[in-house]
Amino acid sequence: MSAGSRIYLDFPRPKRELIEQFRGIPVANLDDCMNRTAAVAAEIRPYGKKELLGIAFTVQIPEGDNLMVHKALDLAQPGDVLVVAAGGFLNRSIVGELMSHYCQIRGLAGIIIDGSIRDAEALAAMDYPVYARGVSPNGPYKNGPGEINTPICFAGQMVFPGDLVIGDGDGLLFVRPADAEQILRDVRLLMQKEAETIEMQNRSKTYPRPWVDAKLQEIGCEIVDFIDWRKK
C-alpha cells in the first residue's frame, strides 16, 4: 500500500436496525448527549434534502481533485454516505448534478463534502441529501492521489468508515457504532424531559430555571432594581 494513495474496498457496517433507530432524532439533541462537541463545523450546510441518515464511506482527496470520489461512486453500497474530506477548499467543486444523480439512483444515502459543490439549483430540486461547505462553478481536477475508507478528519471531526452519519437542518454529526446504544438511551430520556418541559410551559406559562440565578450569584453579578439612564 502507498501512503496517501490507497483504497480499502470494504469494512464492517452496523446493522440496519441500529441505524434506523436514529431516524427522526434531532441532531441538536444527539449533540447534547455527546457532550455538545460532536457536530461538524457550522459552515457545512445542506444544499438538497436536509434529513440524512446512513453509513460513512470515507474519501480523502487533495484540494480541488475528485478522482477518488469518482472511484468511490462505484464502490459505495446502498445506504452509504460519501464522506469527502476535501480540505475545506472552496474554489473548485467536487460534486455536481451528474455525480449526485448517480449516487441517488444507486441507493446511496447522501453526500457530504468539506469543500464545494456546483449545480446548486439542480441539487436542491433533486430532493437528495447533499451537504457542503460552499458552491463554486469551477470544476475539479482528476489526477489524484487520495484514499478511500481510511479514518479522516471531516470539518473538525474524526470519522471512521462504518460510523453513522446523521444530518438535519441544524447540521451534521457522526456516531460510532460502539457508542450508539448508550447515545440512544440518553437521547430518548432527554427528549422525554423536553416534551415534559414544553407541556409544563403550556400548562403553567412558566419556565423554572433556578440554576440561572444561582450562577449569577456565583459570578457576583450586581442586580439593580431600577435605573433612569437619562439622569446619569
GROMACS .gro file of C-alpha atoms in nm, residues 5-189:
model
  185
    5SER     CA    1  -0.288   0.673  -0.230
    6ARG     CA    2  -0.477   0.365  -0.122
    7ILE     CA    3  -0.822   0.210  -0.143
    8TYR     CA    4  -0.986  -0.028   0.102
    9LEU     CA    5  -1.277  -0.193  -0.074
   10ASP     CA    6  -1.493  -0.279   0.227
   11PHE     CA    7  -1.536  -0.251   0.604
   12PRO     CA    8  -1.778  -0.371   0.876
   13ARG     CA    9  -2.116  -0.196   0.866
   14PRO     CA   10  -2.360  -0.159   1.158
   15LYS     CA   11  -2.692  -0.339   1.136
   16ARG     CA   12  -2.972  -0.157   0.959
   17GLU     CA   13  -3.195  -0.198   1.265
   18LEU     CA   14  -2.950   0.006   1.472
   19ILE     CA   15  -2.923   0.280   1.212
   20GLU     CA   16  -3.300   0.317   1.176
   21GLN     CA   17  -3.337   0.388   1.548
   22PHE     CA   18  -3.172   0.725   1.484
   23ARG     CA   19  -3.420   0.830   1.217
   24GLY     CA   20  -3.604   1.147   1.311
   25ILE     CA   21  -3.390   1.226   1.616
   26PRO     CA   22  -3.275   1.591   1.601
   27VAL     CA   23  -2.903   1.641   1.557
   28ALA     CA   24  -2.910   1.906   1.833
   29ASN     CA   25  -3.042   1.652   2.083
   30LEU     CA   26  -2.781   1.398   1.982
   31ASP     CA   27  -2.508   1.659   2.020
   32ASP     CA   28  -2.637   1.743   2.369
   33CYS     CA   29  -2.591   1.376   2.460
   34MET     CA   30  -2.238   1.374   2.317
   35ASN     CA   31  -2.105   1.647   2.547
   36ARG     CA   32  -2.203   1.917   2.294
   37THR     CA   33  -1.883   1.863   2.098
   38ALA     CA   34  -1.985   1.622   1.819
   39ALA     CA   35  -2.119   1.847   1.541
   40VAL     CA   36  -1.909   1.928   1.237
   41ALA     CA   37  -1.819   2.288   1.152
   42ALA     CA   38  -2.125   2.511   1.115
   43GLU     CA   39  -2.021   2.609   0.760
   44ILE     CA   40  -2.125   2.264   0.633
   45ARG     CA   41  -2.481   2.321   0.513
   46PRO     CA   42  -2.746   2.122   0.319
   47TYR     CA   43  -2.795   2.207  -0.047
   48GLY     CA   44  -3.064   1.947  -0.105
   49LYS     CA   45  -3.280   1.739   0.125
   50LYS     CA   46  -3.192   1.817   0.488
   51GLU     CA   47  -3.264   1.482   0.652
   52LEU     CA   48  -2.967   1.247   0.623
   53LEU     CA   49  -2.905   0.906   0.779
   54GLY     CA   50  -2.656   0.646   0.667
   55ILE     CA   51  -2.317   0.480   0.699
   56ALA     CA   52  -1.990   0.668   0.649
   57PHE     CA   53  -1.796   0.571   0.335
   58THR     CA   54  -1.490   0.792   0.367
   59VAL     CA   55  -1.290   0.959   0.092
   60GLN     CA   56  -0.977   1.170   0.141
   61ILE     CA   57  -0.880   1.390  -0.155
   62PRO     CA   58  -0.636   1.669  -0.240
   63GLU     CA   59  -0.783   2.017  -0.268
   64GLY     CA   60  -0.986   2.054  -0.587
   65ASP     CA   61  -0.939   1.697  -0.715
   66ASN     CA   62  -1.217   1.436  -0.731
   67LEU     CA   63  -1.052   1.128  -0.885
   68MET     CA   64  -1.107   0.921  -0.571
   69VAL     CA   65  -1.466   1.041  -0.541
   70HIS     CA   66  -1.537   0.902  -0.887
   71LYS     CA   67  -1.393   0.567  -0.778
   72ALA     CA   68  -1.599   0.578  -0.460
   73LEU     CA   69  -1.921   0.622  -0.659
   74ASP     CA   70  -1.888   0.264  -0.784
   75LEU     CA   71  -1.763   0.111  -0.459
   76ALA     CA   72  -2.011   0.253  -0.207
   77GLN     CA   73  -2.314   0.041  -0.120
   78PRO     CA   74  -2.681   0.136  -0.084
   79GLY     CA   75  -2.729   0.314   0.248
   80ASP     CA   76  -2.375   0.453   0.250
   81VAL     CA   77  -2.299   0.825   0.272
   82LEU     CA   78  -1.999   0.955   0.079
   83VAL     CA   79  -1.799   1.150   0.339
   84VAL     CA   80  -1.545   1.352   0.141
   85ALA     CA   81  -1.261   1.531   0.319
   86ALA     CA   82  -1.161   1.796   0.067
   87GLY     CA   83  -0.963   2.022   0.296
   88GLY     CA   84  -1.233   2.289   0.314
   89PHE     CA   85  -1.116   2.420  -0.026
   90LEU     CA   86  -1.390   2.629  -0.188
   91ASN     CA   87  -1.260   2.739  -0.528
   92ARG     CA   88  -1.320   2.409  -0.711
   93SER     CA   89  -1.633   2.199  -0.686
   94ILE     CA   90  -1.600   1.828  -0.613
   95VAL     CA   91  -1.950   1.705  -0.694
   96GLY     CA   92  -2.232   1.832  -0.914
   97GLU     CA   93  -2.561   1.716  -1.060
   98LEU     CA   94  -2.436   1.415  -1.258
   99MET     CA   95  -2.242   1.256  -0.975
  100SER     CA   96  -2.517   1.326  -0.723
  101HIS     CA   97  -2.780   1.176  -0.952
  102TYR     CA   98  -2.568   0.864  -0.993
  103CYS     CA   99  -2.541   0.832  -0.614
  104GLN     CA  100  -2.916   0.872  -0.584
  105ILE     CA  101  -3.007   0.603  -0.838
  106ARG     CA  102  -2.754   0.364  -0.682
  107GLY     CA  103  -2.928   0.400  -0.346
  108LEU     CA  104  -2.656   0.585  -0.160
  109ALA     CA  105  -2.797   0.772   0.139
  110GLY     CA  106  -2.627   1.103   0.060
  111ILE     CA  107  -2.308   1.301   0.004
  112ILE     CA  108  -2.124   1.533   0.242
  113ILE     CA  109  -1.820   1.734   0.132
  114ASP     CA  110  -1.582   1.954   0.327
  115GLY     CA  111  -1.545   2.161   0.012
  116SER     CA  112  -1.764   2.291  -0.268
  117ILE     CA  113  -2.038   2.157  -0.492
  118ARG     CA  114  -2.181   2.305  -0.810
  119ASP     CA  115  -2.519   2.285  -0.989
  120ALA     CA  116  -2.671   2.403  -0.662
  121GLU     CA  117  -3.018   2.471  -0.805
  122ALA     CA  118  -3.034   2.128  -0.968
  123LEU     CA  119  -2.927   1.960  -0.644
  124ALA     CA  120  -3.194   2.147  -0.450
  125ALA     CA  121  -3.456   2.015  -0.692
  126MET     CA  122  -3.340   1.652  -0.658
  127ASP     CA  123  -3.472   1.603  -0.303
  128TYR     CA  124  -3.148   1.421  -0.219
  129PRO     CA  125  -2.917   1.491   0.077
  130VAL     CA  126  -2.604   1.680  -0.033
  131TYR     CA  127  -2.411   1.882   0.225
  132ALA     CA  128  -2.110   2.101   0.150
  133ARG     CA  129  -1.908   2.397   0.273
  134GLY     CA  130  -1.978   2.613  -0.032
  135VAL     CA  131  -2.052   2.644  -0.404
  136SER     CA  132  -1.822   2.708  -0.699
  137PRO     CA  133  -1.877   2.670  -1.075
  138ASN     CA  134  -1.510   2.579  -1.122
  139GLY     CA  135  -1.476   2.210  -1.197
  140PRO     CA  136  -1.222   1.977  -1.029
  141TYR     CA  137  -0.900   1.818  -1.143
  142LYS     CA  138  -0.893   1.439  -1.173
  143ASN     CA  139  -0.534   1.347  -1.102
  144GLY     CA  140  -0.536   1.202  -0.750
  145PRO     CA  141  -0.395   1.086  -0.520
  146GLY     CA  142  -0.627   1.019  -0.228
  147GLU     CA  143  -0.761   0.745  -0.005
  148ILE     CA  144  -1.086   0.552   0.028
  149ASN     CA  145  -1.216   0.402   0.352
  150THR     CA  146  -0.947   0.526   0.586
  151PRO     CA  147  -1.009   0.736   0.902
  152ILE     CA  148  -1.039   1.104   0.807
  153CYS     CA  149  -1.096   1.442   0.965
  154PHE     CA  150  -1.414   1.599   0.828
  155ALA     CA  151  -1.484   1.963   0.916
  156GLY     CA  152  -1.326   1.930   1.257
  157GLN     CA  153  -1.449   1.581   1.348
  158MET     CA  154  -1.284   1.242   1.316
  159VAL     CA  155  -1.488   0.986   1.123
  160PHE     CA  156  -1.420   0.620   1.055
  161PRO     CA  157  -1.567   0.401   0.781
  162GLY     CA  158  -1.884   0.247   0.925
  163ASP     CA  159  -1.970   0.536   1.157
  164LEU     CA  160  -2.330   0.657   1.148
  165VAL     CA  161  -2.386   0.987   0.967
  166ILE     CA  162  -2.684   1.191   1.086
  167GLY     CA  163  -2.791   1.527   0.947
  168ASP     CA  164  -3.078   1.773   0.953
  169GLY     CA  165  -3.132   2.146   0.910
  170ASP     CA  166  -2.907   2.220   1.208
  171GLY     CA  167  -2.604   2.033   1.079
  172LEU     CA  168  -2.420   1.700   1.087
  173LEU     CA  169  -2.252   1.464   1.330
  174PHE     CA  170  -2.107   1.113   1.341
  175VAL     CA  171  -2.184   0.833   1.587
  176ARG     CA  172  -1.952   0.540   1.648
  177PRO     CA  173  -2.149   0.213   1.636
  178ALA     CA  174  -2.000   0.110   1.971
  179ASP     CA  175  -2.150   0.423   2.131
  180ALA     CA  176  -2.485   0.408   1.956
  181GLU     CA  177  -2.694   0.218   2.211
  182GLN     CA  178  -2.589   0.440   2.502
  183ILE     CA  179  -2.648   0.755   2.299
  184LEU     CA  180  -2.994   0.628   2.203
  185ARG     CA  181  -3.082   0.569   2.568
  186ASP     CA  182  -2.956   0.913   2.667
  187VAL     CA  183  -3.128   1.098   2.385
  188ARG     CA  184  -3.462   0.929   2.448
  189LEU     CA  185  -3.452   1.041   2.811
   0.00000   0.00000   0.00000
